[in-house]
Coordinates of C-alpha atoms and ligand atoms in Angstrom, one line a residue:
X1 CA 0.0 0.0 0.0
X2 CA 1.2 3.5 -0.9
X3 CA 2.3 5.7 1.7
X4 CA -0.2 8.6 2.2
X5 CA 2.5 10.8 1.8
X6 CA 3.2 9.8 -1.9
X7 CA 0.0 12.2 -2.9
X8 CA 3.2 15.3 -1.9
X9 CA 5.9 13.6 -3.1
X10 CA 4.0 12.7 -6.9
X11 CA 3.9 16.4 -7.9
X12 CA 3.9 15.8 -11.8
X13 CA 1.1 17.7 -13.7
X14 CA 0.4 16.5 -17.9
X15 CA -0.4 20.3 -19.1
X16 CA -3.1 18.5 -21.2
X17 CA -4.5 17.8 -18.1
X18 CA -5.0 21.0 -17.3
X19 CA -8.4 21.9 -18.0
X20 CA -10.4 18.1 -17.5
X21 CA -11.8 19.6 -14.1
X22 CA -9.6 17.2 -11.8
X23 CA -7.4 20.7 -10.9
X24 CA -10.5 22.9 -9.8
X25 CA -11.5 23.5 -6.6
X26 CA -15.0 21.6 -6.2
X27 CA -17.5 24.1 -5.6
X28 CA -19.9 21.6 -6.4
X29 CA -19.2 19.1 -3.9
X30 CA -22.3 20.1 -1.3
X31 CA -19.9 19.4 2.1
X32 CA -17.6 21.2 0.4
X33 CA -19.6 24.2 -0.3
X34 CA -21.1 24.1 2.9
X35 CA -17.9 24.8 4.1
X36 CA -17.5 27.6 1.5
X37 CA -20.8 29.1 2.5
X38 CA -19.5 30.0 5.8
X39 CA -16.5 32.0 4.3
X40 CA -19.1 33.7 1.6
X41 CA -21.2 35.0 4.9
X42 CA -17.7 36.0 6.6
X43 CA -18.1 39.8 7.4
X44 CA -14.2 39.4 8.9
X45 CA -12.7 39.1 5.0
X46 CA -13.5 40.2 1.5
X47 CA -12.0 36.2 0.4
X48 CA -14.8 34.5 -1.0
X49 CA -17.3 37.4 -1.8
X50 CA -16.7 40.9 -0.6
X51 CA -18.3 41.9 2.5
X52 CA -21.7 43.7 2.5
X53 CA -20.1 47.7 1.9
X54 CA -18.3 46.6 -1.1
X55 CA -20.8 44.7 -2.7
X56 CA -23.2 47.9 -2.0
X57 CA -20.9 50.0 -3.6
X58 CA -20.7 47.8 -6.6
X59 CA -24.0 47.7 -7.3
X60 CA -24.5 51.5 -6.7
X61 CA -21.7 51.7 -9.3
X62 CA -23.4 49.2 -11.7
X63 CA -27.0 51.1 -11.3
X64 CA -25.7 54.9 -11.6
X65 CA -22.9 53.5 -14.6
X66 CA -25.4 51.7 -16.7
X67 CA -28.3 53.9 -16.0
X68 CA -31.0 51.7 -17.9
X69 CA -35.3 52.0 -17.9
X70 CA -37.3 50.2 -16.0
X71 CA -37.6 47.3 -16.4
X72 CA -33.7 46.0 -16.3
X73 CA -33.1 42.3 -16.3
X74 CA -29.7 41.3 -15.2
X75 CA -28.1 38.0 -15.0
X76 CA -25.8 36.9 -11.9
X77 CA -22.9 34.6 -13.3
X78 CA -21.3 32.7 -10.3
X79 CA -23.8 34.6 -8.1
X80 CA -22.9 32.8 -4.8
X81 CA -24.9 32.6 -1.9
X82 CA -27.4 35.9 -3.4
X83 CA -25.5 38.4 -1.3
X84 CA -26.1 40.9 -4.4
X85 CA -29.7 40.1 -5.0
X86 CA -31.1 42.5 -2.9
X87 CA -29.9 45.7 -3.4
X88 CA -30.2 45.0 -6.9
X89 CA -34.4 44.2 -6.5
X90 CA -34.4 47.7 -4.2
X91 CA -33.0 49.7 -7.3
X92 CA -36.1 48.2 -9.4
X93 CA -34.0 45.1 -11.1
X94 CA -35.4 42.0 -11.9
X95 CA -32.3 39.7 -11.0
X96 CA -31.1 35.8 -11.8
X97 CA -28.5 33.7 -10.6
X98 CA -26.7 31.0 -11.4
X99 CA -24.4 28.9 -9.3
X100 CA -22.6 25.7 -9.1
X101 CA -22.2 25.6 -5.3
X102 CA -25.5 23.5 -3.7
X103 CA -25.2 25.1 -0.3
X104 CA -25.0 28.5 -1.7
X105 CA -28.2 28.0 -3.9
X106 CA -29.9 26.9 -1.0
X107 CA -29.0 29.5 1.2
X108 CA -29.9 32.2 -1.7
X109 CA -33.5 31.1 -2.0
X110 CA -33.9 30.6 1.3
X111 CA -32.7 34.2 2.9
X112 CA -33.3 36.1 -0.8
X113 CA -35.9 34.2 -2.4
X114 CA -38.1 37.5 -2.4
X115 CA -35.7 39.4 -4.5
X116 CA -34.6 37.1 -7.0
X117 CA -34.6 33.4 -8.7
X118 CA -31.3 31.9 -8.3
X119 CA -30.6 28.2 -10.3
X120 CA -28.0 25.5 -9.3
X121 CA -25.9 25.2 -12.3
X122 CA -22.7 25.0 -14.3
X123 CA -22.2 28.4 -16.1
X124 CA -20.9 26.5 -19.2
X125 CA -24.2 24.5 -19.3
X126 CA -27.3 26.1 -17.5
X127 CA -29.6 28.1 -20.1
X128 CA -29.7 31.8 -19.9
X129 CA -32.6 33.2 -20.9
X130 CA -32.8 36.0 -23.2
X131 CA -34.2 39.6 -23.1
X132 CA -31.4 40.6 -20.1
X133 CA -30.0 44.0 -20.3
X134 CA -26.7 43.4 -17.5
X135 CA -24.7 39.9 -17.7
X136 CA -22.3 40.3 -14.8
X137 CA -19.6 37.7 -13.5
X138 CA -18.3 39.5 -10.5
X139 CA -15.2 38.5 -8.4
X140 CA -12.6 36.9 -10.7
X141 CA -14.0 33.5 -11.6
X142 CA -13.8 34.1 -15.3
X143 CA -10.1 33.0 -14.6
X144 CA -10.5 29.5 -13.5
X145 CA -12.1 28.7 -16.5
X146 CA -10.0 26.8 -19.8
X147 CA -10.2 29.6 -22.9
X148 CA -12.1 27.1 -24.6
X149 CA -15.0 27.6 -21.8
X150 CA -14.4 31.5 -21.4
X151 CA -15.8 31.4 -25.2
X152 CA -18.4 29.2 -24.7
X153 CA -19.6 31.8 -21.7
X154 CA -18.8 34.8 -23.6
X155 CA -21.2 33.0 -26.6
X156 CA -23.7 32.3 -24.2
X157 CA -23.6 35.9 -22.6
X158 CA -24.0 37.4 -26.1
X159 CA -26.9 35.6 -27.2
X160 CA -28.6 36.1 -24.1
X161 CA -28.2 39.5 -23.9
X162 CA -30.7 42.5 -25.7
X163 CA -29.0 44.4 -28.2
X164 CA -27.4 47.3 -26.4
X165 CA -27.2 45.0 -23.4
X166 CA -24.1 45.1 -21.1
X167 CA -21.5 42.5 -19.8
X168 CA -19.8 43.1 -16.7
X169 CA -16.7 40.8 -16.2
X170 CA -14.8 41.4 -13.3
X171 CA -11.0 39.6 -14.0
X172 CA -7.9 38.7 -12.4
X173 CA -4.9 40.7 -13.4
X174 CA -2.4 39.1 -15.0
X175 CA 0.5 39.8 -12.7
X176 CA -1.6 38.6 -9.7
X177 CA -2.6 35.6 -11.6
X178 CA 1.1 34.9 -11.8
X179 CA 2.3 35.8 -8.7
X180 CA 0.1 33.2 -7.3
X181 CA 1.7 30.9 -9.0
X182 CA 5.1 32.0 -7.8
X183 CA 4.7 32.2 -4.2
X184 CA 6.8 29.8 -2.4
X185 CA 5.7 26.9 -0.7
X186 CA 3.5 27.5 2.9
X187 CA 1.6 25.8 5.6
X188 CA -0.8 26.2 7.7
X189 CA -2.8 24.6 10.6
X190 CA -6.5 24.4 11.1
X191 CA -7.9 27.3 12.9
X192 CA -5.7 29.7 11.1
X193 CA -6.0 30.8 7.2
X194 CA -8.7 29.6 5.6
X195 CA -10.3 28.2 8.8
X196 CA -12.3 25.0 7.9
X197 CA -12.2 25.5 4.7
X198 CA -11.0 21.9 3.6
X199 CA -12.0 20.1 6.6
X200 CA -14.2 20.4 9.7
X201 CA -11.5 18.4 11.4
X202 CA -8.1 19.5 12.9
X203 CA -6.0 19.5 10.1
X204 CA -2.4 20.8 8.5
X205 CA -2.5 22.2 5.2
X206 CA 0.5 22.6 3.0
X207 CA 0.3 24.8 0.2
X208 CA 2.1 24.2 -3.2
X209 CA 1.8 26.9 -6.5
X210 CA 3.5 26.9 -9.4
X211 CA 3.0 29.2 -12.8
X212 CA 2.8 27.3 -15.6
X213 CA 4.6 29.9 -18.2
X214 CA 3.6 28.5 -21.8
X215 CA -0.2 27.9 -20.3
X216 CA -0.2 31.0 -18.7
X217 CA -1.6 29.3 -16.0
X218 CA -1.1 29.3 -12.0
X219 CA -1.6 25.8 -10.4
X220 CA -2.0 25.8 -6.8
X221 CA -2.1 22.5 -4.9
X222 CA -3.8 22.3 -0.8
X223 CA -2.6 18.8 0.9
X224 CA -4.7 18.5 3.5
X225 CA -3.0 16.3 6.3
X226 CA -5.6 15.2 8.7
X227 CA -4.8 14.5 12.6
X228 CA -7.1 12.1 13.1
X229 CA -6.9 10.4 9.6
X230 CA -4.0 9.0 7.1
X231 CA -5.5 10.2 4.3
X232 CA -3.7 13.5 2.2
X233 CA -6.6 14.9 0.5
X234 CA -5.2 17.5 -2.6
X235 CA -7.6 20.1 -3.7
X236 CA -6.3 21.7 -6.7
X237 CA -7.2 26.1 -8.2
X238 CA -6.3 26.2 -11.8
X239 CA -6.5 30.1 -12.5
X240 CA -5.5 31.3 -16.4
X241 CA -3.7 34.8 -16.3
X242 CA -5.7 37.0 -19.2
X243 CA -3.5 39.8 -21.0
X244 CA -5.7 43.2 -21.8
X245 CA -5.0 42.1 -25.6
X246 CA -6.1 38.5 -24.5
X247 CA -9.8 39.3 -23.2
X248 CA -10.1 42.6 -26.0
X249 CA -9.6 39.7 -28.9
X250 CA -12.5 37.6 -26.7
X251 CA -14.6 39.5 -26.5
X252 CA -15.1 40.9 -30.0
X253 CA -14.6 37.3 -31.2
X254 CA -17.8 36.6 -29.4
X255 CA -19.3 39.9 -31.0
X256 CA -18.8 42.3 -28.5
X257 CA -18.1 46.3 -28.7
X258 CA -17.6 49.1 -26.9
X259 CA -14.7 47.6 -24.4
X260 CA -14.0 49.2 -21.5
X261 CA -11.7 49.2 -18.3
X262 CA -13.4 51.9 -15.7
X263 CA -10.9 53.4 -13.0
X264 CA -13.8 54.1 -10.6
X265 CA -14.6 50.1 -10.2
X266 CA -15.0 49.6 -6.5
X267 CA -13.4 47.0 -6.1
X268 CA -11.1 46.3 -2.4
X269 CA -8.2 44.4 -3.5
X270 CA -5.9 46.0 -6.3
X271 CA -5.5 42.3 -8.1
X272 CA -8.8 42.4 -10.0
X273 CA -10.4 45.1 -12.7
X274 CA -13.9 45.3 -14.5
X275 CA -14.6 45.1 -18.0
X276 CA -17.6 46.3 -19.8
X277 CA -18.5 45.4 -22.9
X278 CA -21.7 46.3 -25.1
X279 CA -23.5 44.0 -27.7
X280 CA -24.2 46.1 -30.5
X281 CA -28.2 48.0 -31.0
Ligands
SAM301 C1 -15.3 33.9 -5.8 S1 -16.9 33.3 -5.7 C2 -17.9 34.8 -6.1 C3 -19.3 34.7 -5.7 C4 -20.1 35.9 -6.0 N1 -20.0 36.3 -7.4 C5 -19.7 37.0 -5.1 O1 -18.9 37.9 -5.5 O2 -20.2 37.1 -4.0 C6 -17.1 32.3 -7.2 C7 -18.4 31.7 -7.4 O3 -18.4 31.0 -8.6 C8 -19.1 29.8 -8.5 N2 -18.7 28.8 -9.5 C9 -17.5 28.3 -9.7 N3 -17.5 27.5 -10.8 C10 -18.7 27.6 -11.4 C11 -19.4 27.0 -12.5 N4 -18.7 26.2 -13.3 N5 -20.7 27.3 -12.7 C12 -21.4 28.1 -11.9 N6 -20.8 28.7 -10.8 C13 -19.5 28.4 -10.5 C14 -18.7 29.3 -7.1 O4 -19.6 28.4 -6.6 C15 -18.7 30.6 -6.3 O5 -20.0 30.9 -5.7

């Protein structure tokens, strides 16, 4: 039998294994993202959505910026646990989410259900709609997806959308994206960093990244050494670092105009921007 310890020691990644899912953190895994739920709520950090002043900020920026008629449909992408569904509903929007993450769905119909219709689902697969004026996909997840996929939600986004309609994709920078992947090697034990985030138990976890230059990809690896078990569980966050050029040629691949990158995005980390892009009247 294998030594636990081979899941460290076996560090080899196949680059065309890249993108099959197997190096993405599972948001769909429902005691997984029960766990992650807790860190969405968090009012102590801004890690896994912002807390409540930023996102309030945001969508005052989004209302006031893309001053529309009633009635203004916009679409959620990777909404999360419906922390923006409300304020959206009191400025007289009519809002939809999709998510992957079971315990985040749940909790979004269950303390937002008034102000909105939130659907468990894989961006890449769940149906759209049509008629929307805003498709947003706030805090960075664009990144983790393969380029292949980022078209295929770009597509999706376009057909959705009215003409004149808006996209609102906030994205990693490039140099964070790669800086992640060139931090040295850390650890941590549970009750510190992500608290709980990989296991309810007490737990080490030792952190691994590396940047994948002719992907242009950060890997980062979480081996999660339990105290009571002899398992090493890995989780794996695959994030692609996206040049300006990159997401302009994406964009008007998938048909969209009218790109651009506003200073006044409120946004509390300096590693992320906003772009807005218009389909064409
Ligand atoms: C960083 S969180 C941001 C959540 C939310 N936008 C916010 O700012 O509060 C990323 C979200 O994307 C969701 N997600 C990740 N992959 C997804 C996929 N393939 N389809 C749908 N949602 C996905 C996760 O479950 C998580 O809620």
């Amino acid at each position: 039998m294998k030594n636990p310890i081979s899941n460290i020691l076996d560090n080899s990644v196949d680059p065309n294994q890249l993108w099959s899912g197997q190096f993405k953190i599972p948001w769909g895994d429902s005691e997984f993202s029960e766990r992650m739920l807790r860190e969405h709520l968090s009012q102590n950090h801004d890690l896994a959505s912002r807390r409540e002043e930023f996102i309030q900020q945001q969508i005052r920026w989004i209302d006031e910026k893309i001053s529309l008629e009633s009635p203004k449909r916009i679409l959620d992408l990777g909404c999360g646990p419906g922390l923006y569904a409300k304020q959206f509903a009191d400025q007289g929007w009519t809002y939809r989410g999709i998510d992957i993450s079971p315990a985040s769905i749940e909790h979004a119909k269950s303390a937002f259900g008034e102000y909105g219709e939130y659907e468990q689902g894989d961006v890449r697969s769940a149906p759209y709609g049509t008629g929307l004026d805003v498709v947003c996909f706030i805090y960075g997840e664009f990144n983790v997806f393969s380029e292949t996929d980022e078209r295929l939600i770009l597509d999706k986004a376009f057909e959705a959308l009215n003409p004149g309609g808006w996209l609102l994709l906030e994205l990693q920078n490039y140099d964070s994206v790669k800086a992640i992947g060139e931090t040295p090697p850390s650890w941590y034990r549970s009750g510190e960093g992500l608290t709980g985030l990989f296991s309810e138990d007490p737990h080490l976890v030792l952190v691994e990244n590396r940047w994948l230059e002719e992907q242009e990809t950060s890997l980062q690896e979480f081996f999660v050494l339990g105290a009571d078990s002899s398992e090493v569980a890995v989780y794996h966050n695959t994030t692609r670092a996206i040049t300006d050029e990159g997401i302009v040629q994406l964009l008007e691949s998938a048909g969209f105009a009218e790109l651009i990158i506003p200073s006044d995005w409120p946004v509390p980390e300096g590693n992320l921007r906003l772009l807005v892009a218009r389909k064409p009247l």
